Coordinates of C-alpha atoms in Angstrom, one line a residue:
X15 CA 60.8 109.2 20.2
X16 CA 63.0 107.4 22.8
X17 CA 65.4 109.2 25.1
X18 CA 68.5 107.0 25.6
X19 CA 69.4 109.0 28.7
X20 CA 66.7 106.9 30.4
X21 CA 69.3 104.1 30.7
X22 CA 68.4 101.1 28.6
X23 CA 70.4 97.9 28.8
X24 CA 70.6 94.7 26.8
X25 CA 70.3 91.7 29.0
X26 CA 71.2 88.0 28.7
X27 CA 71.4 85.1 31.2
X28 CA 74.3 85.3 33.7
X29 CA 74.7 81.5 33.7
X30 CA 75.8 79.2 30.8
X31 CA 73.1 77.6 28.7
X32 CA 73.6 73.8 28.6
X33 CA 72.1 71.7 25.7
X34 CA 72.6 68.4 23.9
X35 CA 73.6 67.4 20.4
X36 CA 70.5 67.2 18.2
X37 CA 68.4 69.4 20.4
X38 CA 66.9 72.9 19.8
X39 CA 68.2 75.6 22.1
X40 CA 67.3 79.3 22.7
X41 CA 69.9 81.9 23.7
X42 CA 67.6 84.5 25.4
X43 CA 68.3 88.2 25.1
X44 CA 66.1 91.2 25.6
X45 CA 66.1 95.0 26.3
X46 CA 65.5 96.2 29.8
X47 CA 63.2 98.1 30.3
X48 CA 61.1 96.7 27.5
X49 CA 61.6 98.7 24.3
X50 CA 60.4 98.0 20.7
X51 CA 63.7 97.6 18.8
X52 CA 62.3 98.2 15.4
X53 CA 65.0 100.8 14.6
X54 CA 67.9 98.7 15.8
X55 CA 70.3 96.4 14.0
X56 CA 71.0 93.1 15.8
X57 CA 74.2 91.0 15.2
X58 CA 74.9 87.6 16.7
X59 CA 78.5 86.4 16.5
X60 CA 80.8 83.9 18.3
X61 CA 84.2 83.9 19.8
X62 CA 85.4 81.7 17.0
X63 CA 84.4 84.0 14.2
X64 CA 83.6 87.7 13.7
X65 CA 81.3 86.8 10.8
X66 CA 77.7 86.9 12.0
X67 CA 75.8 83.8 12.9
X68 CA 72.8 85.9 12.3
X69 CA 72.4 89.6 11.3
X70 CA 69.1 91.5 11.5
X71 CA 69.4 94.7 9.4
X72 CA 66.9 96.7 7.4
X73 CA 64.1 94.3 8.4
X74 CA 65.8 91.3 6.9
X75 CA 67.8 88.4 8.3
X76 CA 71.2 87.4 7.0
X77 CA 73.3 84.3 7.9
X78 CA 77.0 84.4 6.8
X79 CA 78.5 81.3 8.6
X80 CA 77.6 78.4 6.3
X81 CA 77.4 75.8 9.1
X82 CA 74.5 77.7 10.7
X83 CA 72.5 78.1 7.4
X84 CA 69.0 76.8 7.8
X85 CA 69.5 76.1 11.5
X86 CA 69.1 79.6 13.1
X87 CA 65.9 81.4 13.9
X88 CA 65.5 84.9 15.2
X89 CA 62.9 85.3 17.9
X90 CA 61.6 88.9 17.6
X91 CA 58.2 89.0 19.3
X92 CA 57.3 92.7 19.0
X93 CA 61.1 93.1 18.7
X94 CA 61.3 93.1 22.5
X95 CA 63.1 89.8 22.6
X96 CA 66.1 89.3 20.3
X97 CA 66.8 85.6 21.2
X98 CA 68.7 83.3 18.9
X99 CA 67.3 79.8 18.4
X100 CA 69.7 77.1 17.1
X101 CA 68.1 73.9 15.7
X102 CA 69.7 70.5 15.4
X103 CA 72.6 71.5 17.7
X104 CA 76.1 70.3 16.8
X105 CA 79.2 69.9 19.0
X106 CA 80.8 72.8 17.1
X107 CA 78.0 75.1 18.2
X108 CA 79.5 75.2 21.7
X109 CA 81.0 78.7 22.0
X110 CA 80.7 82.1 23.7
X111 CA 78.0 84.0 21.8
X112 CA 77.8 87.8 21.6
X113 CA 74.7 89.7 20.7
X114 CA 75.3 93.3 19.7
X115 CA 72.3 95.7 19.5
X116 CA 73.1 99.1 17.9
X117 CA 71.7 102.1 16.2
X118 CA 73.0 105.6 15.3
X119 CA 72.3 106.8 18.9
X120 CA 73.1 103.8 21.1
X121 CA 74.6 100.3 21.3
X122 CA 75.0 97.5 23.9
X123 CA 75.8 93.8 23.9
X124 CA 75.1 90.6 25.8
X125 CA 77.3 87.6 26.1
X126 CA 76.0 84.0 26.5
X127 CA 78.1 80.9 27.0
X128 CA 76.6 77.8 25.2
X129 CA 77.8 74.4 26.4
X130 CA 76.9 71.5 24.1
X131 CA 76.9 68.3 26.2
X132 CA 77.5 64.8 24.7
X133 CA 77.0 61.9 27.1
X134 CA 79.5 59.4 25.8
X135 CA 79.8 55.6 25.9
X136 CA 79.6 53.6 29.1
X137 CA 83.2 53.3 30.4
X138 CA 85.2 50.0 30.0
X139 CA 87.9 48.8 32.3
X140 CA 90.9 46.7 31.6
X141 CA 93.7 45.4 33.8
X142 CA 97.4 45.5 32.8
X143 CA 100.3 43.7 34.5
X144 CA 103.9 44.3 33.6
X145 CA 106.9 42.0 33.9
X146 CA 108.0 43.8 37.1
X147 CA 104.7 42.7 38.6
X148 CA 103.2 46.2 38.6
X149 CA 99.4 46.2 38.0
X150 CA 97.3 49.0 36.8
X151 CA 93.6 49.6 35.8
X152 CA 92.8 51.5 32.7
X153 CA 89.3 52.9 32.2
X154 CA 88.3 54.6 28.9
X155 CA 85.1 56.0 27.4
X156 CA 84.5 57.6 24.0
X157 CA 82.3 60.4 22.6
X158 CA 82.2 62.9 25.5
X159 CA 81.9 66.6 25.4
X160 CA 83.1 68.5 27.4
X161 CA 85.5 66.5 29.4
X162 CA 83.6 64.9 32.3
X163 CA 84.8 64.9 35.9
X164 CA 86.6 61.6 36.8
X165 CA 86.3 59.9 40.1
X166 CA 88.0 56.7 41.4
X167 CA 86.9 55.1 44.7
X168 CA 88.2 52.0 46.4
X169 CA 86.3 49.2 48.2
X170 CA 85.9 51.3 51.3
X171 CA 84.4 54.2 49.4
X172 CA 87.6 56.4 49.8
X173 CA 88.4 58.8 47.0
X174 CA 91.5 57.5 45.1
X175 CA 91.3 60.0 42.2
X176 CA 94.6 61.8 43.2
X177 CA 96.5 58.5 42.5
X178 CA 95.2 58.3 38.9
X179 CA 96.4 59.9 35.7
X180 CA 94.1 61.2 32.9
X181 CA 94.6 61.6 29.2
X182 CA 92.1 62.9 26.6
X183 CA 92.1 62.8 22.8
X184 CA 89.9 64.7 20.4
X185 CA 88.4 62.9 17.4
X186 CA 87.4 64.4 14.0
X187 CA 83.9 65.3 15.4
X188 CA 85.4 67.3 18.2
X189 CA 84.4 64.6 20.8
X190 CA 86.7 63.4 23.5
X191 CA 88.0 59.9 24.3
X192 CA 88.9 59.9 28.0
X193 CA 91.5 57.5 29.5
X194 CA 92.4 57.2 33.2
X195 CA 94.9 54.9 34.8
X196 CA 95.3 54.0 38.4
X197 CA 97.9 51.6 40.1
X198 CA 96.7 48.5 42.0
X199 CA 98.8 48.4 45.2
X200 CA 96.8 46.0 47.4
X201 CA 96.5 42.2 47.1
X202 CA 92.7 42.6 47.0
X203 CA 90.6 45.6 46.2
X204 CA 87.4 46.8 44.5
X205 CA 87.5 49.9 42.4
X206 CA 84.5 52.1 41.2
X207 CA 85.1 54.5 38.3
X208 CA 82.7 57.4 37.7
X209 CA 82.4 59.8 34.8
X210 CA 80.3 62.7 35.9
X211 CA 78.8 65.1 33.4
X212 CA 78.5 68.9 34.1
X213 CA 74.8 68.6 33.3
X214 CA 72.2 66.9 35.5
X215 CA 72.4 63.5 33.9
X216 CA 73.0 59.9 35.1
X217 CA 76.6 58.9 36.0
X218 CA 78.0 55.9 34.1
X219 CA 79.8 53.9 36.7
X220 CA 81.7 50.6 36.1
X221 CA 82.8 48.3 38.9
X222 CA 85.5 45.7 38.6
X223 CA 86.8 43.4 41.3
X224 CA 90.6 42.9 41.0
X225 CA 92.4 40.0 42.6
X226 CA 96.2 40.6 42.7
X227 CA 98.0 37.9 44.7
X228 CA 101.7 37.7 45.5
X229 CA 103.6 34.4 45.2
X230 CA 102.9 31.9 48.0
X231 CA 99.4 33.1 48.8
X232 CA 97.2 30.1 49.7
X233 CA 94.6 29.0 47.1
X234 CA 92.1 28.7 50.0
X235 CA 92.7 32.3 50.8
X236 CA 91.9 33.2 47.2
X237 CA 88.6 31.2 47.4
X238 CA 87.8 32.8 50.7
X239 CA 88.0 36.4 49.2
X240 CA 86.1 35.4 46.1
X241 CA 83.2 33.8 48.2
X242 CA 83.2 36.8 50.5
X243 CA 82.9 39.2 47.6
X244 CA 80.0 37.1 46.2
X245 CA 78.2 37.0 49.6
X246 CA 78.5 40.7 50.0
X247 CA 77.2 41.4 46.5
X248 CA 74.2 39.0 47.0
X249 CA 73.4 40.5 50.4
X250 CA 73.4 44.0 49.0
X251 CA 71.1 43.0 46.1
X252 CA 68.6 41.4 48.5
X253 CA 68.6 44.4 50.8
X254 CA 67.9 46.7 47.8
X255 CA 65.1 44.5 46.6
X256 CA 63.5 44.3 50.1
X257 CA 63.4 48.1 50.2
X258 CA 61.9 48.2 46.8
X259 CA 59.3 45.6 47.7
X260 CA 58.0 47.9 50.4
X261 CA 57.6 50.6 47.7
X262 CA 55.3 48.5 45.5
X263 CA 52.5 50.8 44.3
X264 CA 48.9 49.8 43.8
X265 CA 48.4 51.7 40.5
X266 CA 45.1 51.9 38.6
X267 CA 44.1 53.6 35.3
X268 CA 42.1 56.9 35.6
X269 CA 39.1 56.9 33.2
X270 CA 38.8 60.7 33.5
X271 CA 42.3 61.1 32.1
X272 CA 41.9 58.5 29.3
X273 CA 41.8 59.4 25.6
X274 CA 38.4 59.1 24.0
X275 CA 39.7 56.1 22.0
X276 CA 40.5 54.1 25.2
X277 CA 38.2 52.1 27.5
X278 CA 39.3 51.5 31.1
X279 CA 38.1 48.3 32.8
X280 CA 35.8 48.5 35.9
X281 CA 38.7 47.5 38.2
X282 CA 41.0 50.1 36.7
X283 CA 43.7 47.5 35.8
X284 CA 43.2 47.2 32.0
X285 CA 42.9 49.7 29.2
X286 CA 41.9 48.8 25.6
X287 CA 42.2 50.8 22.4
X288 CA 38.9 50.8 20.5
X289 CA 37.6 51.7 17.0
X290 CA 34.8 54.0 18.2
X291 CA 35.4 57.4 19.8
X292 CA 33.8 57.4 23.3
X293 CA 31.0 59.9 24.1
X294 CA 32.2 61.0 27.5
X295 CA 32.7 64.5 29.0
X296 CA 35.9 66.3 28.2
X297 CA 37.9 67.8 31.0
X298 CA 41.4 69.3 31.7
X299 CA 42.8 65.9 32.7
X300 CA 41.8 64.1 29.5
X301 CA 44.1 63.6 26.5
X302 CA 42.4 64.7 23.3
X303 CA 44.8 63.9 20.5
X304 CA 47.2 61.2 21.8
X305 CA 45.9 57.8 22.8
X306 CA 47.2 58.1 26.4
X307 CA 46.0 57.6 29.9
X308 CA 47.3 58.4 33.4
X309 CA 47.0 56.6 36.7
X310 CA 44.7 57.8 39.4
X311 CA 47.5 57.7 41.9
X312 CA 50.1 60.6 42.0
X313 CA 53.3 60.7 43.9
X314 CA 55.0 63.6 45.6
X315 CA 57.7 61.8 47.5
X316 CA 59.2 58.3 48.3
X317 CA 59.9 55.2 46.2
X318 CA 57.2 53.5 44.0
X319 CA 57.2 50.5 41.7
X320 CA 54.6 49.1 39.3
X321 CA 54.6 46.7 36.4
X322 CA 52.7 46.8 33.0
X323 CA 52.0 43.8 30.8
X324 CA 52.7 44.9 27.2
X325 CA 52.6 41.4 25.7
X326 CA 53.5 41.2 22.0
X327 CA 52.5 44.8 21.2
X328 CA 54.5 46.6 18.5
X329 CA 54.2 50.1 20.0
X330 CA 53.7 51.5 23.5
X331 CA 54.7 54.5 25.7
X332 CA 55.4 54.1 29.5
X333 CA 56.7 56.4 32.1
X334 CA 55.7 59.3 34.4
X335 CA 54.5 62.8 33.8
X336 CA 54.2 65.9 36.0
X337 CA 50.7 67.2 36.9
X338 CA 51.1 70.4 35.0
X339 CA 52.3 68.8 31.7
X340 CA 50.3 69.4 28.5
X341 CA 47.6 66.8 27.7
X342 CA 45.9 68.7 24.9
X343 CA 47.0 68.7 21.2
X344 CA 50.3 67.1 20.1
X345 CA 52.6 66.3 23.0
X346 CA 56.4 66.3 23.0
X347 CA 57.6 63.4 25.1
X348 CA 60.7 64.9 26.9
X349 CA 61.7 65.8 30.5
X350 CA 61.6 69.5 29.5
X351 CA 57.9 69.1 28.7
X352 CA 57.2 67.0 31.8
X353 CA 57.4 63.5 30.4
X354 CA 60.0 60.8 31.4
X355 CA 59.2 57.9 29.2
X356 CA 60.5 54.9 27.3
X357 CA 58.7 53.9 24.1
X358 CA 58.6 51.0 21.6
X359 CA 58.1 51.6 17.9
X360 CA 57.9 49.2 14.9
X361 CA 58.0 46.2 17.2
X362 CA 61.8 46.4 17.9
X363 CA 62.9 50.0 18.2
X364 CA 63.3 51.1 21.8
X365 CA 63.8 54.8 22.6
X366 CA 64.3 56.8 25.8
X367 CA 62.6 60.1 25.2
X368 CA 65.3 62.2 27.0
X369 CA 66.0 65.8 26.0
X370 CA 67.5 64.1 22.9
X371 CA 66.1 60.8 21.7
X372 CA 68.3 57.8 22.7
X373 CA 67.7 54.5 20.9
X374 CA 68.9 51.3 22.5
X375 CA 68.6 47.6 21.8
X376 CA 67.4 44.7 24.0
X377 CA 68.5 41.1 23.7
X378 CA 65.1 39.9 25.2
X379 CA 61.9 41.6 24.2
X380 CA 60.0 42.6 27.4
X381 CA 56.5 41.3 27.8
X382 CA 56.2 43.1 31.2
X383 CA 57.9 46.4 31.9
X384 CA 58.7 47.4 35.5
X385 CA 58.9 51.2 36.3
X386 CA 60.6 52.3 39.5
X387 CA 60.2 55.9 40.7
X388 CA 62.5 57.3 43.4
X389 CA 61.0 60.7 43.8
X390 CA 63.5 62.0 46.4
X391 CA 66.6 60.8 44.5
X392 CA 65.2 62.1 41.2
X393 CA 65.3 58.8 39.3
X394 CA 62.9 57.0 37.0
X395 CA 64.2 53.5 36.0
X396 CA 62.8 51.0 33.6
X397 CA 63.3 47.2 33.7
X398 CA 62.4 44.1 31.8
X399 CA 60.4 42.4 34.6
X400 CA 60.9 38.9 33.1
X401 CA 64.7 38.9 32.6
X402 CA 65.2 41.2 35.6
X403 CA 67.4 43.5 33.4
X404 CA 67.8 47.2 33.4
X405 CA 66.6 49.2 30.3
X406 CA 67.1 52.9 31.1
X407 CA 67.3 55.4 33.9
X408 CA 66.3 59.1 33.9
X409 CA 67.9 61.4 36.4
X410 CA 66.2 64.7 37.2
X411 CA 64.8 66.8 40.0
X412 CA 61.1 66.8 40.7
X413 CA 59.0 69.6 42.2
X414 CA 55.4 68.6 41.7
X415 CA 53.1 65.5 41.7
X416 CA 54.1 62.8 39.2
X417 CA 51.6 60.4 37.7
X418 CA 52.3 57.0 36.0
X419 CA 51.8 57.5 32.2
X420 CA 50.7 55.0 29.6
X421 CA 50.4 55.3 25.9
X422 CA 49.1 53.3 22.9
X423 CA 50.0 53.5 19.2
X424 CA 48.1 55.9 16.9
X425 CA 48.0 53.1 14.3
X426 CA 44.7 51.5 13.5
X427 CA 46.3 48.0 13.8
X428 CA 46.9 48.7 17.5
X429 CA 43.2 48.8 18.2
X430 CA 43.1 45.0 17.7
X431 CA 46.0 44.4 20.1
X432 CA 45.6 43.1 23.6
X433 CA 45.0 45.6 26.4
X434 CA 47.7 47.1 28.6
X435 CA 47.4 45.5 32.0
X436 CA 48.7 46.8 35.3
X437 CA 50.1 43.7 36.9
X438 CA 49.4 42.9 40.6
X439 CA 52.5 42.7 42.7
X440 CA 52.8 39.8 45.2
X441 CA 55.2 39.4 48.2
X442 CA 57.4 37.0 46.1
X443 CA 58.5 40.0 44.1
X444 CA 61.1 40.7 46.8
X445 CA 63.0 37.6 45.6
X446 CA 63.6 39.1 42.2
X447 CA 67.1 40.3 41.3
X448 CA 66.9 43.3 39.0
X449 CA 70.2 44.3 37.3
X450 CA 71.0 47.8 38.6
X451 CA 72.4 50.4 36.2
X452 CA 74.9 51.2 39.0

């Protein structure tokens, strides 16, 4: 028997839950102090509808909103936790959720705000000039949710957002197209446009140099400004690369962390997938199911860069992982589980294993992949080291040691492929010009 005069309460998080389209999300709720809720009815609803998203009554579960059918799970571990799990999250799932726990003697509720984020397309910028010689810049981006924060900056880094106008339009999926317009008042200026998500994800900035000259301006003055802009851009790139050159990391494979289907060379610079399972001692560091290996070297601060030769392989995994991440059993490659990685599948399918899988295409297939870790800034960037082009950047916050991470395909055909090779970095690397995502 339970005396309700003891003062039980039903508790949910005080902050919004942020998730992404396609993910699985849990809305946590529980009784405090802990109490077995076997005799309670539990009803999850949303602000949009009074019909239950999920109803637990008489030891059975009922879903009445059709759009949630087959996608909701009720977490009822000893019926102390009454959390709602939503799978394959949709934009329409974003809402204020209410969980009501009730019986004949007592009832209470918890409210949880679920925000479904969609990081839209990279913004594009166009310039418009009217007959009265007024010039404006228009920047637009599609498929965002919710509306991102918009920032305009000029060539001196000053915030120009207050001079812009913003318009949004919702499409049939409930996603937003964002348009922002700013007037160009100077003869020469550089504008940077930023869309900033509410969630901790990478900004998508676009930069456009605008040359607006009044009648009578000398052609030589035009050339001067153009050359000056080019010189400043080149100088900035060289400065960035000089700083990165100093961050070059001497990375080696760790035999103690290698899968039993991998052999690491004596110098620690090559790893090969073999047909025979190796008879070596197991340990907490070693991968037992996945054909993966880590580097010996871990990083707790600073900037670090290394390159991996992948050759003509049809499948590979590259990135970093935190020290406490799972290495036993089947692994989920996602930042939530401690893995920030880019993978190749089926020879031409490139995916960033973010909290939701993001596929992207490359015009040039990389034979060598460069990984740049900026621990303090919370970024892991991937580059095609041959074409010097950017592939993908993760943005996160790191709190423990990160290790370079390498993976091979589980397919038998991959065992005949060339080894993964950590490429030595020479001083000439500082002359490379990698295309920055910013």
